[in-house]
Coordinates of C-alpha atoms and ligand atoms in Angstrom, one line a residue:
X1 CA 29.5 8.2 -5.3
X2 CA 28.2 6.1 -2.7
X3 CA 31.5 5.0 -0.4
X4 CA 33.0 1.3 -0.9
X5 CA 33.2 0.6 2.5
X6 CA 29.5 1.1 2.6
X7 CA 28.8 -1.1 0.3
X8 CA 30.9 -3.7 1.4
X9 CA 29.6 -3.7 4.8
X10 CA 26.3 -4.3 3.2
X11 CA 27.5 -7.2 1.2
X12 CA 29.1 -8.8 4.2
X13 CA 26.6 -8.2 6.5
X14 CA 23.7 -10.0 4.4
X15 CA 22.7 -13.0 6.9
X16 CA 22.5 -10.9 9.9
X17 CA 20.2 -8.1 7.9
X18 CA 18.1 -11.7 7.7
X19 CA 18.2 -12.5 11.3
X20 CA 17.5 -9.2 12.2
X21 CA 14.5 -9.0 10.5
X22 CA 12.9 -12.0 10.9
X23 CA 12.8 -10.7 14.5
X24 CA 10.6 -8.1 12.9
X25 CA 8.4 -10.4 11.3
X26 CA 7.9 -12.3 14.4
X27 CA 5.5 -9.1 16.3
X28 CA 2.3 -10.0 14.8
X29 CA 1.4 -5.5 14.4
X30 CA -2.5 -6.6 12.9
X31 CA -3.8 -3.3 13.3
X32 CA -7.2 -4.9 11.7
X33 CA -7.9 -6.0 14.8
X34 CA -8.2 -5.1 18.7
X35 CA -7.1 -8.2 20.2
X36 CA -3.2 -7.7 18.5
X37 CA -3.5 -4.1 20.1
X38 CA -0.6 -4.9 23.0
X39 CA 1.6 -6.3 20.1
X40 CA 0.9 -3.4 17.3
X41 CA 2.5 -1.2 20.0
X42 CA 5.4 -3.9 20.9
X43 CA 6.2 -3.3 17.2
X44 CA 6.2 0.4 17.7
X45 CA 8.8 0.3 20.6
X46 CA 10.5 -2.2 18.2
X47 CA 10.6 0.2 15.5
X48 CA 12.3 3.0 17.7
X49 CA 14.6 0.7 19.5
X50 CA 16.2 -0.2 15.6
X51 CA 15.9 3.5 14.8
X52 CA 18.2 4.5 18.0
X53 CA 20.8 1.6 17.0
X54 CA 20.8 2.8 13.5
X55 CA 22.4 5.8 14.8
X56 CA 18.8 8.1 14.2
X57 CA 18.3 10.3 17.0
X58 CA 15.2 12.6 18.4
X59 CA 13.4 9.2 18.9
X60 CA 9.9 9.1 19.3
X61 CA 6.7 7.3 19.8
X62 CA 4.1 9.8 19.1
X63 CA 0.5 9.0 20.4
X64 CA -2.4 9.3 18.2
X65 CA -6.1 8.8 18.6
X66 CA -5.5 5.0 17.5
X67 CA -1.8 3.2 17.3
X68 CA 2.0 5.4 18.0
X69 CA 3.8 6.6 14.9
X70 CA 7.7 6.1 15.1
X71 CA 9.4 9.5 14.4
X72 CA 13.3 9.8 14.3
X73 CA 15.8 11.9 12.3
X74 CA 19.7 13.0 11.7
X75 CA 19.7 16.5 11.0
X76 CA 23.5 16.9 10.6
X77 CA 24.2 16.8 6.7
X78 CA 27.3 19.4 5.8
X79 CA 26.4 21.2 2.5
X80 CA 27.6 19.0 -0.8
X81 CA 30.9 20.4 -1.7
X82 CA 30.9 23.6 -3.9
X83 CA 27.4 24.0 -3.8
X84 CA 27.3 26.0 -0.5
X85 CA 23.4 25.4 -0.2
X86 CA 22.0 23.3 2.7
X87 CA 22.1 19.3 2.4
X88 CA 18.8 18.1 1.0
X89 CA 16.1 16.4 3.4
X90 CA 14.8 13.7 2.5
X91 CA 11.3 12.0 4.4
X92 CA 11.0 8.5 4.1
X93 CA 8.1 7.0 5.3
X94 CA 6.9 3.4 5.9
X95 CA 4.5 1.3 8.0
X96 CA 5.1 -1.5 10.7
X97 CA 1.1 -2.4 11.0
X98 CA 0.4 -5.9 8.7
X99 CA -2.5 -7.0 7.5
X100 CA -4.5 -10.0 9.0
X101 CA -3.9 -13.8 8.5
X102 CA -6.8 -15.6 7.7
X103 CA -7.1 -17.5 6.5
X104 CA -4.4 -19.1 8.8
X105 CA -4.3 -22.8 7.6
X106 CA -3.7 -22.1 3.8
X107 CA -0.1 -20.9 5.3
X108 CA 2.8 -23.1 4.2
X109 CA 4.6 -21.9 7.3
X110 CA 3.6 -19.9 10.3
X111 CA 3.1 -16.3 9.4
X112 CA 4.6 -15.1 12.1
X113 CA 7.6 -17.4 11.9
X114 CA 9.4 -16.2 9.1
X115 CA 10.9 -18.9 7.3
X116 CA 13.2 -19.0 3.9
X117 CA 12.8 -21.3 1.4
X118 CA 14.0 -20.6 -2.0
X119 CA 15.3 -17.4 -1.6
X120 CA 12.2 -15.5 -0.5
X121 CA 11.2 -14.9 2.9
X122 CA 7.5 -16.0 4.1
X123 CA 6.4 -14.2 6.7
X124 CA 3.0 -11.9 6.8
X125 CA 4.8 -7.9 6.7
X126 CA 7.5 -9.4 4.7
X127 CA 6.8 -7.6 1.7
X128 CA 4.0 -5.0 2.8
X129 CA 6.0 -3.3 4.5
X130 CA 8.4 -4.1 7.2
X131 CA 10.7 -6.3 4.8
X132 CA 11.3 -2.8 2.3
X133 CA 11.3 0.2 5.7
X134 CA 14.0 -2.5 7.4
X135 CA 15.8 -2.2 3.7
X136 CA 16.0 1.7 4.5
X137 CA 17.2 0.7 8.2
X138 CA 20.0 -0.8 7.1
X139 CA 21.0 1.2 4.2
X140 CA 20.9 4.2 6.8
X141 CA 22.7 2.1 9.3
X142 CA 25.7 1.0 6.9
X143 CA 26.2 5.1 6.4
X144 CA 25.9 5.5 10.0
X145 CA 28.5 2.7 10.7
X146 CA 30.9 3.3 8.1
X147 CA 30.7 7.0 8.0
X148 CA 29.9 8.1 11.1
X149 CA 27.4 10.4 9.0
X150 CA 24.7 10.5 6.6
X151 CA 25.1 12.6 3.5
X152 CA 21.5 14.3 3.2
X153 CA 19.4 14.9 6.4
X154 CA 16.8 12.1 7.4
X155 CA 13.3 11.9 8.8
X156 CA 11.5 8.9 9.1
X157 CA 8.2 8.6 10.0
X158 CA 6.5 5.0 10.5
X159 CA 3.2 4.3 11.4
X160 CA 0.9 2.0 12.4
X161 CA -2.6 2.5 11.1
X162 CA -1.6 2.2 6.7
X163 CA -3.7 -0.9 6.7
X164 CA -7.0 0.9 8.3
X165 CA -6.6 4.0 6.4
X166 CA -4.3 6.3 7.9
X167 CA -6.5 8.4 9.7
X168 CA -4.4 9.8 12.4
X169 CA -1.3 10.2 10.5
X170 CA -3.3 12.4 8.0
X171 CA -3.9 14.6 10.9
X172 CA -0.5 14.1 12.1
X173 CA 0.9 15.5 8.6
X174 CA -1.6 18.3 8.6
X175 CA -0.5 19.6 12.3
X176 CA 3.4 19.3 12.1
X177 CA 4.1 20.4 8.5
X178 CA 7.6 22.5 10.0
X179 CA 8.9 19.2 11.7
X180 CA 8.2 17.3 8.6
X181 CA 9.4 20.0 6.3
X182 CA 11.5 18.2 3.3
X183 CA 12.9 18.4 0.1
X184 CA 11.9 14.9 -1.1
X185 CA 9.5 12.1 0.5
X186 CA 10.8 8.6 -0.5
X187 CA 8.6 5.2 0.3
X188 CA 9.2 1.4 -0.6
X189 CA 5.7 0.3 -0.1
X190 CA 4.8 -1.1 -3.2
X191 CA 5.9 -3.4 -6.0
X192 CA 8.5 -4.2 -9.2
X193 CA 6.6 -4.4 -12.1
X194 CA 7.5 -8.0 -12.0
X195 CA 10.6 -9.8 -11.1
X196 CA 13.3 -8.7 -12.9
X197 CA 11.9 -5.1 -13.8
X198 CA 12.8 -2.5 -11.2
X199 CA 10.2 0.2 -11.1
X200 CA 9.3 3.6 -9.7
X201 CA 5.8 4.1 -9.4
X202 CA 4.1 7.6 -10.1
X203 CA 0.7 7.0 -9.5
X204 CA -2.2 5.1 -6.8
X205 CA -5.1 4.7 -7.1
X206 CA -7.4 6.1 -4.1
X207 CA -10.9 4.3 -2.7
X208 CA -13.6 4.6 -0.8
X209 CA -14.8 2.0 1.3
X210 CA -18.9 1.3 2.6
X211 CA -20.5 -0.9 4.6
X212 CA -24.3 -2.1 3.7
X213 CA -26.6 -3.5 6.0
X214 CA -30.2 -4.8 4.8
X215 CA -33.2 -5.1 6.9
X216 CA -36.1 -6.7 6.1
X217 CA -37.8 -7.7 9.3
X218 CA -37.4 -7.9 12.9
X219 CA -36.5 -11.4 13.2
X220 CA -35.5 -14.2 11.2
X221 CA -38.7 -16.1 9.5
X222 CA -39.8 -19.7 9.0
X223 CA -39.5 -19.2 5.2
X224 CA -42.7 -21.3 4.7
X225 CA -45.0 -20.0 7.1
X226 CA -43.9 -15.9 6.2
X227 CA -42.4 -16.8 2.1
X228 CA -44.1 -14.7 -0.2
X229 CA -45.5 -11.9 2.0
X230 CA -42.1 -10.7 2.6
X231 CA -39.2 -9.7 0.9
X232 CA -35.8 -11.8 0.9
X233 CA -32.9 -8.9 2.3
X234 CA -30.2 -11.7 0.9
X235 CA -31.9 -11.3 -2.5
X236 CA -33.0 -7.1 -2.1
X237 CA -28.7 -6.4 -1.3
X238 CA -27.9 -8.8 -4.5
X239 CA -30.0 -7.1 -6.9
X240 CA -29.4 -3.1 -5.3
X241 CA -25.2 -4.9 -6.1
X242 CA -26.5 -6.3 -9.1
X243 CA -27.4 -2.6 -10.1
X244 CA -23.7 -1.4 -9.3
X245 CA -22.6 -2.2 -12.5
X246 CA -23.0 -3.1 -15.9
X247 CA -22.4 -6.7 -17.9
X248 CA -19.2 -4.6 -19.7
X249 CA -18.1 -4.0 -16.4
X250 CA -18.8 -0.1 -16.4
X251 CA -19.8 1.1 -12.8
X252 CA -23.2 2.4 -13.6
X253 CA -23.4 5.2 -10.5
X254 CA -24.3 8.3 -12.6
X255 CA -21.1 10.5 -12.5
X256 CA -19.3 8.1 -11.3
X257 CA -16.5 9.1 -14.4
X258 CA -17.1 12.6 -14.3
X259 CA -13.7 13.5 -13.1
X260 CA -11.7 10.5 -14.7
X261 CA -8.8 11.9 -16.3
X262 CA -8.4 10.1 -20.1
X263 CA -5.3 8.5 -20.4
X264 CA -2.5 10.4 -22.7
X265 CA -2.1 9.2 -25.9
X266 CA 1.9 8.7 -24.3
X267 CA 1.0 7.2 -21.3
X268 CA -0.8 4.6 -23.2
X269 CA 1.9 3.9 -25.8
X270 CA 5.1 3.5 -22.8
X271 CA 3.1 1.1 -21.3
X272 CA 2.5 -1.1 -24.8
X273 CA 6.3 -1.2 -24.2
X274 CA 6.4 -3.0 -20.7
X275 CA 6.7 -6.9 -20.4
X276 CA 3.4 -7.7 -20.0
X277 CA 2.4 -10.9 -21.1
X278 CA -1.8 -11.6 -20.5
X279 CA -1.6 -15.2 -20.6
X280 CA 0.9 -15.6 -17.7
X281 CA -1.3 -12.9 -15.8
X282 CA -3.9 -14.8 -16.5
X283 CA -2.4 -18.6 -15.3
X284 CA -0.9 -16.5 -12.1
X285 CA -4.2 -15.4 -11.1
X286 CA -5.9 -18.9 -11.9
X287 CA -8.9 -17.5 -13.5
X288 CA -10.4 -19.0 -16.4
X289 CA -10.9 -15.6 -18.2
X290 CA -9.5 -12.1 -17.4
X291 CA -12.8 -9.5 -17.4
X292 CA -13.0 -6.2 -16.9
X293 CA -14.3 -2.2 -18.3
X294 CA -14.3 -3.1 -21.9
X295 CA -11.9 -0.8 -24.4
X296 CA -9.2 -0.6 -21.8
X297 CA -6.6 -3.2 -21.5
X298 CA -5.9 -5.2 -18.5
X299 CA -3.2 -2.4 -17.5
X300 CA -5.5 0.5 -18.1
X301 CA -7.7 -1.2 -15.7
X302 CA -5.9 -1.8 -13.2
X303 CA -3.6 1.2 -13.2
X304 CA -6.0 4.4 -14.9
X305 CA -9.7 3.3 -14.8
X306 CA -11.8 3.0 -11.5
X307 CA -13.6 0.1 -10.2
X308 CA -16.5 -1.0 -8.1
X309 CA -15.9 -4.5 -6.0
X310 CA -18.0 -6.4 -3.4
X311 CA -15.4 -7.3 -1.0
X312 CA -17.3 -9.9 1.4
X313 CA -21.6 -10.9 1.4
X314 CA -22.5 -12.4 4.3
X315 CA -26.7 -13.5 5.4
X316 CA -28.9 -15.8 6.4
X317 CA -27.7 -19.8 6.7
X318 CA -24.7 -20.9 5.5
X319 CA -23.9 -24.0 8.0
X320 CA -23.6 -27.6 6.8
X321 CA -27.2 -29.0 5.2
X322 CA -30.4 -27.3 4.5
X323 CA -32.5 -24.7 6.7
X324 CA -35.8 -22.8 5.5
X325 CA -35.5 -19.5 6.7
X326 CA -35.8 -16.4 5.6
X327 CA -32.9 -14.0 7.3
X328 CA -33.9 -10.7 9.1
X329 CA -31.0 -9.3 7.4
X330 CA -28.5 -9.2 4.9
X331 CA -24.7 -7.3 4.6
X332 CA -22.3 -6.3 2.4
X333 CA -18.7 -4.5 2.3
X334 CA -18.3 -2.9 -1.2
X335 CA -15.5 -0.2 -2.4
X336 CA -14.1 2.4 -5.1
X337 CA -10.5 2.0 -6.3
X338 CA -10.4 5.7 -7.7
X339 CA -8.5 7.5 -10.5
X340 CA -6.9 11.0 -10.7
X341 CA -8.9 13.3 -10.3
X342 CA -11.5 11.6 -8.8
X343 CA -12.5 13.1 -5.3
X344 CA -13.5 10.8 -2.1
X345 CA -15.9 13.0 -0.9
X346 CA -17.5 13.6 -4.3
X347 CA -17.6 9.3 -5.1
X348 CA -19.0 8.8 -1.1
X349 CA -22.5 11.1 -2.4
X350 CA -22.7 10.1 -5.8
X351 CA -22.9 6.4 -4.2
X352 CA -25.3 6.8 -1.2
X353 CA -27.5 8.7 -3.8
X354 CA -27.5 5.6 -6.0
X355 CA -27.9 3.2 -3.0
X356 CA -31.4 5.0 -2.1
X357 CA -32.5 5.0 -5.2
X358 CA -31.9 1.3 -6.0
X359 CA -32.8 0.0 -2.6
X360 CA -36.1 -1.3 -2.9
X361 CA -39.2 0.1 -0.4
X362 CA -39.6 -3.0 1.5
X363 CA -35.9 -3.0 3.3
X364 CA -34.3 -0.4 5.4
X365 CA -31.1 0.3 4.5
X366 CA -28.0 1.3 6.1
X367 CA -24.9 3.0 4.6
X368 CA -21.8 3.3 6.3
X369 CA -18.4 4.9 5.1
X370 CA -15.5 3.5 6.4
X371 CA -11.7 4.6 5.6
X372 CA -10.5 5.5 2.4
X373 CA -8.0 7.9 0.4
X374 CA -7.2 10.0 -2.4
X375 CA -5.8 8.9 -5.7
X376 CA -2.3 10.4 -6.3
X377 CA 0.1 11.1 -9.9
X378 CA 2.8 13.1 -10.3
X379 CA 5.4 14.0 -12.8
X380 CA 8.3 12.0 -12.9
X381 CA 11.0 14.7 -14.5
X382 CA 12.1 16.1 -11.1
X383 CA 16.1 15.6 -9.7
X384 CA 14.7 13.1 -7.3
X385 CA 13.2 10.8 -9.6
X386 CA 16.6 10.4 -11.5
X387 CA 18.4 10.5 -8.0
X388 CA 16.3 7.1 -7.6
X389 CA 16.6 5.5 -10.9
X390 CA 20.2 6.2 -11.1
X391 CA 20.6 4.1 -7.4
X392 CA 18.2 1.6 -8.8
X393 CA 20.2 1.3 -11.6
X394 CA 23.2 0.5 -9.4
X395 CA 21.5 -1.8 -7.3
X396 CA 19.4 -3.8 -9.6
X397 CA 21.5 -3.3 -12.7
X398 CA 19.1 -2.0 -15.0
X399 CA 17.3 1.3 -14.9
X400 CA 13.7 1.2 -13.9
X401 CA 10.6 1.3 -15.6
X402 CA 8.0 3.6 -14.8
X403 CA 4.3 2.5 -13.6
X404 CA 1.4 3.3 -12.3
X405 CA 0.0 0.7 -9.7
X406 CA -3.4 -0.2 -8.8
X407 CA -3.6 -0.4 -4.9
X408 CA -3.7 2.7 -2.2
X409 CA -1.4 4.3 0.3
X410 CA -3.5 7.1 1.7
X411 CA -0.9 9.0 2.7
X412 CA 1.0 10.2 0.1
X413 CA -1.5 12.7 -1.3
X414 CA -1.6 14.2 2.1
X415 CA 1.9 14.7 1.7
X416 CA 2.1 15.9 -1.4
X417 CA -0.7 19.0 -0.4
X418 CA 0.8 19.5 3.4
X419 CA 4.1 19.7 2.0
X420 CA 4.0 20.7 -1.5
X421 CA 6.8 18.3 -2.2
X422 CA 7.8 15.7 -4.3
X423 CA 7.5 11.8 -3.3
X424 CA 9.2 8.6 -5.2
X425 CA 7.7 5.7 -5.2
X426 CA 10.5 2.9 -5.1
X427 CA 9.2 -0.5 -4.1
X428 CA 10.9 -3.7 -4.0
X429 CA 8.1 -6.6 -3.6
X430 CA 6.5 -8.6 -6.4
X431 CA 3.2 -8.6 -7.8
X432 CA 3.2 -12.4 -6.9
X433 CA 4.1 -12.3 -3.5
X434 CA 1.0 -12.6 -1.8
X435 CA 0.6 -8.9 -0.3
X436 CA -2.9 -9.0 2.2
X437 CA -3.0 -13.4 1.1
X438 CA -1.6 -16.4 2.9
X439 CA 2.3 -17.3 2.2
X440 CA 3.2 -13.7 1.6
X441 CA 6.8 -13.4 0.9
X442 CA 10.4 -11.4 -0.1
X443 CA 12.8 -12.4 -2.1
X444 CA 15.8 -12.0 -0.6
X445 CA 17.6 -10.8 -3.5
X446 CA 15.4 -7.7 -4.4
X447 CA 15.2 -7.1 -0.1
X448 CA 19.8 -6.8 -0.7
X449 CA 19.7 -4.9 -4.1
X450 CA 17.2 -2.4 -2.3
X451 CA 19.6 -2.1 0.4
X452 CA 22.2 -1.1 -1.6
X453 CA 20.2 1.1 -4.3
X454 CA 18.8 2.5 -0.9
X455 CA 22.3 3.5 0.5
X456 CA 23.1 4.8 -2.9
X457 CA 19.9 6.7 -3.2
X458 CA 21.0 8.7 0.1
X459 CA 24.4 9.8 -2.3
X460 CA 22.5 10.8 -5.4
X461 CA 19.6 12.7 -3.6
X462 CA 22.8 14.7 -2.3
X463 CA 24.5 14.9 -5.7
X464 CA 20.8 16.8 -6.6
X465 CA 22.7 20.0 -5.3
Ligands
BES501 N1 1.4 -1.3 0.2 C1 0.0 -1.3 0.0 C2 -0.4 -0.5 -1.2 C3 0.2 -0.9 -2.5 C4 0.2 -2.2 -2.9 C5 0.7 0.0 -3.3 C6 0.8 -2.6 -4.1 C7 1.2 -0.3 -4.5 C8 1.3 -1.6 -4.9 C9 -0.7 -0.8 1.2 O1 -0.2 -1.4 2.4 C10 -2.1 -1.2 1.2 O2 -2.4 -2.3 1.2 N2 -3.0 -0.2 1.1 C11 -4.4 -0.4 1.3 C12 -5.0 1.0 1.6 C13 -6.3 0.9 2.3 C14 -6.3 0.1 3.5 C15 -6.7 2.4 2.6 C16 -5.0 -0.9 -0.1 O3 -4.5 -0.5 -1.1 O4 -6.0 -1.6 0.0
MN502 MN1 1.9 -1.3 2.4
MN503 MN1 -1.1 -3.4 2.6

């Protein structure tokens, strides 16, 4: 039973949780990009400033190859009465990097002024993630203040590098398993299944991520002195794409689906029974008609199957009016969502394979890998997972559903095999608030009812012993 005192601080302390993280919001931490390198570590001192006033202690900025992680912890948890074992530990992880902001003029309000209008907070990081780790803040603070304690032990790692891939945490991870040694790892970096419908999520999808570049000759050409004897890299990158996938949307890289695990017949039939209604997905999305890997619904692709996308194209003249040339060369920036069990390493071959043998003789082709991640399920009968719907329970009043989601968080899989431990996925933003887009926002009431289910999550991950 999470202590009323706690809760009432949390109630009465609502406008200054605001405050206090719009002061968050305000360090742009774009870890996309060098020039915001000075203020991705500002947000790191941040981020261990608020864990030493929360009442965390063993504060630390630990330097990586690339941008600090934030380590704290309170280690002081008395055994649960009657029990006589040790106080569970629970690792909660989070990140304080943000995505970039272009582009910068489609925002309503500056995106690093974070600004509330009708209950939701704009800000970019207001939903992914510094908005649900500052949740955590303050539901270990209001133990801290009221208590003087916390009932289970804490470690909280934050990092700065979620948004580029989590390279050096994964390293990190790998090199301090005894320090990060816990009974449960808990993250709020993902989202409801829609407003209304609190959620814990057992399962991301992983991805692999390439660059292309396309050569066709040493320098750009007048395209009516040279047109003809040459080939077009813009058109030699759109067919090798073209030959990525099918018309019914199947990825057509041969064993590409080897590893896909089917859906259960379960699985399938739990999430007929979520609110999902196509048309309003449809109208949210604006698009004039949903498509996807035919036989599967729109859930089963986002959530089970894996996908092929062309994130950005760029070559040759795009300026105002009309120039003939024919470019030198041509680029593209393609990626893998992938399924359970489907391995990186195994998808990163079975695509450069299919890349030669598509890319036609007259271009020299490039393929890059960038930064990626494994997919991740897990089980969802374990003490933890009812700890965390019985607090969501509390906090949201109504239990949460239970869902797969569609984007990555690299690190949890690493945790999972470092560790061998058990991590709940409880996140608090929305699928409409505009994660990675302009306007990307909170709602204020989900940010409070996390803070509260948060604090009473701390009491019923104790109650597990
Ligand atoms: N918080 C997201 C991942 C996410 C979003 C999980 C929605 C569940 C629901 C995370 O910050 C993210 O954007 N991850 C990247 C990972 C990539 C850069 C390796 C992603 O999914 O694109
Ligand atoms: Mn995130
Ligand atoms: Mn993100």
């Amino acid at each position: 039973m999470t202590n009323v005192a706690t809760l009432d601080f949390i109630h009465t302390n609502r406008d200054r949780y605001v405050s206090e993280l719009k002061d968050y919001l305000a360090i742009p931490s774009v870890s996309a990009l060098p020039q915001h390198a000075a203020d991705v570590k500002r947000c790191a001192e941040w981020t261990a400033d608020e864990l030493r006033r929360i009442g965390l202690e063993n504060v630390a900025l630990v330097e990586t190859a690339g941008n600090p992680i934030v380590y704290g912890d309170w280690l002081h948890a008395a055994p649960s009465t009657g029990s006589g074992q040790a106080a569970p530990t629970m690792l909660f992880y989070g990140h304080y990097d943000v995505q970039p902001v272009d582009p910068v003029n489609l925002w309503e309000s500056p995106p690093f002024e974070a600004t509330v209008r009708d209950g939701e907070i704009y800000a970019r990081g207001s939903a992914d993630d510094k908005g649900q780790i500052f949740m955590h803040f303050k539901a270990i603070e209001a133990h801290m203040k009221q208590q003087g304690r916390l009932p289970i032990n804490i470690k909280v790692v934050i990092e700065g590098e979620e948004e580029v891939g989590s390279v050096n945490l994964d390293r990190f991870v790998e090199s301090q398993k005894d320090r990060l040694k816990a009974d449960v790892v808990v993250i709020s970096d993902s989202a409801m299944f829609d407003r209304g419908v609190p959620s814990i999520c057992y399962s991301l999808r992983g991805l692999v991520y390439f660059q292309i570049d396309v050569r066709g000759t040493a320098s750009d050409l007048h395209s009516g002195i040279f047109g003809g004897a040459v080939v077009n890299p813009n058109m030699a990158l759109a067919q090798m794409l073209a030959q990525m996938k099918d018309k019914g949307g199947r990825v057509r890289i041969p064993g590409f689906y080897d590893a896909v695990r089917p859906l259960e017949a379960a699985e399938r039939e739990a999430w007929e029974q979520l609110p999902f209604n196509e048309r309003q997905y449809r109208k949210q999305l604006g698009a004039p008609k949903l498509f996807g890997e035919s036989g599967y619904s729109t859930l089963e692709r986002v959530w089970a199957r894996p996908t092929f996308e062309v994130n950005g194209m760029i070559g040759g003249f795009t300026g105002e009016g009309a120039k003939t040339v024919i470019p030198a060369v041509a680029m593209a920036k393609v990626s893998m969502r992938l399924v359970p069990d489907q391995d990186p390493d195994t998808i990163a071959k079975l695509f450069e394979a299919h890349v030669r043998k598509v890319a036609p003789k007259s271009v020299e082709v490039k393929v890059t890998r960038m930064h990626g991640g494994h997919p991740w399920i897990t089980s969802y009968d374990n003490p933890y997972v009812q700890a965390a719907s019985r607090a969501i329970e509390q906090g949201f009043g109504k239990p949460p559903v239970f869902c797969r989601e569609g984007g990555s968080i690299p690190v949890v899989f690493t945790f999972q095999k470092a560790l061998d431990v058990p991590c709940v996925l409880f996140g608090v933003g929305l699928p409409d608030e505009n994660a990675h887009a302009p306007n990307e926002r909170l709602d204020l009431s989900n940010f409070h009812n996390g803070i509260v289910a948060s604090a009473i999550l701390y009491d019923e991950i104790a109650a597990t012993r």
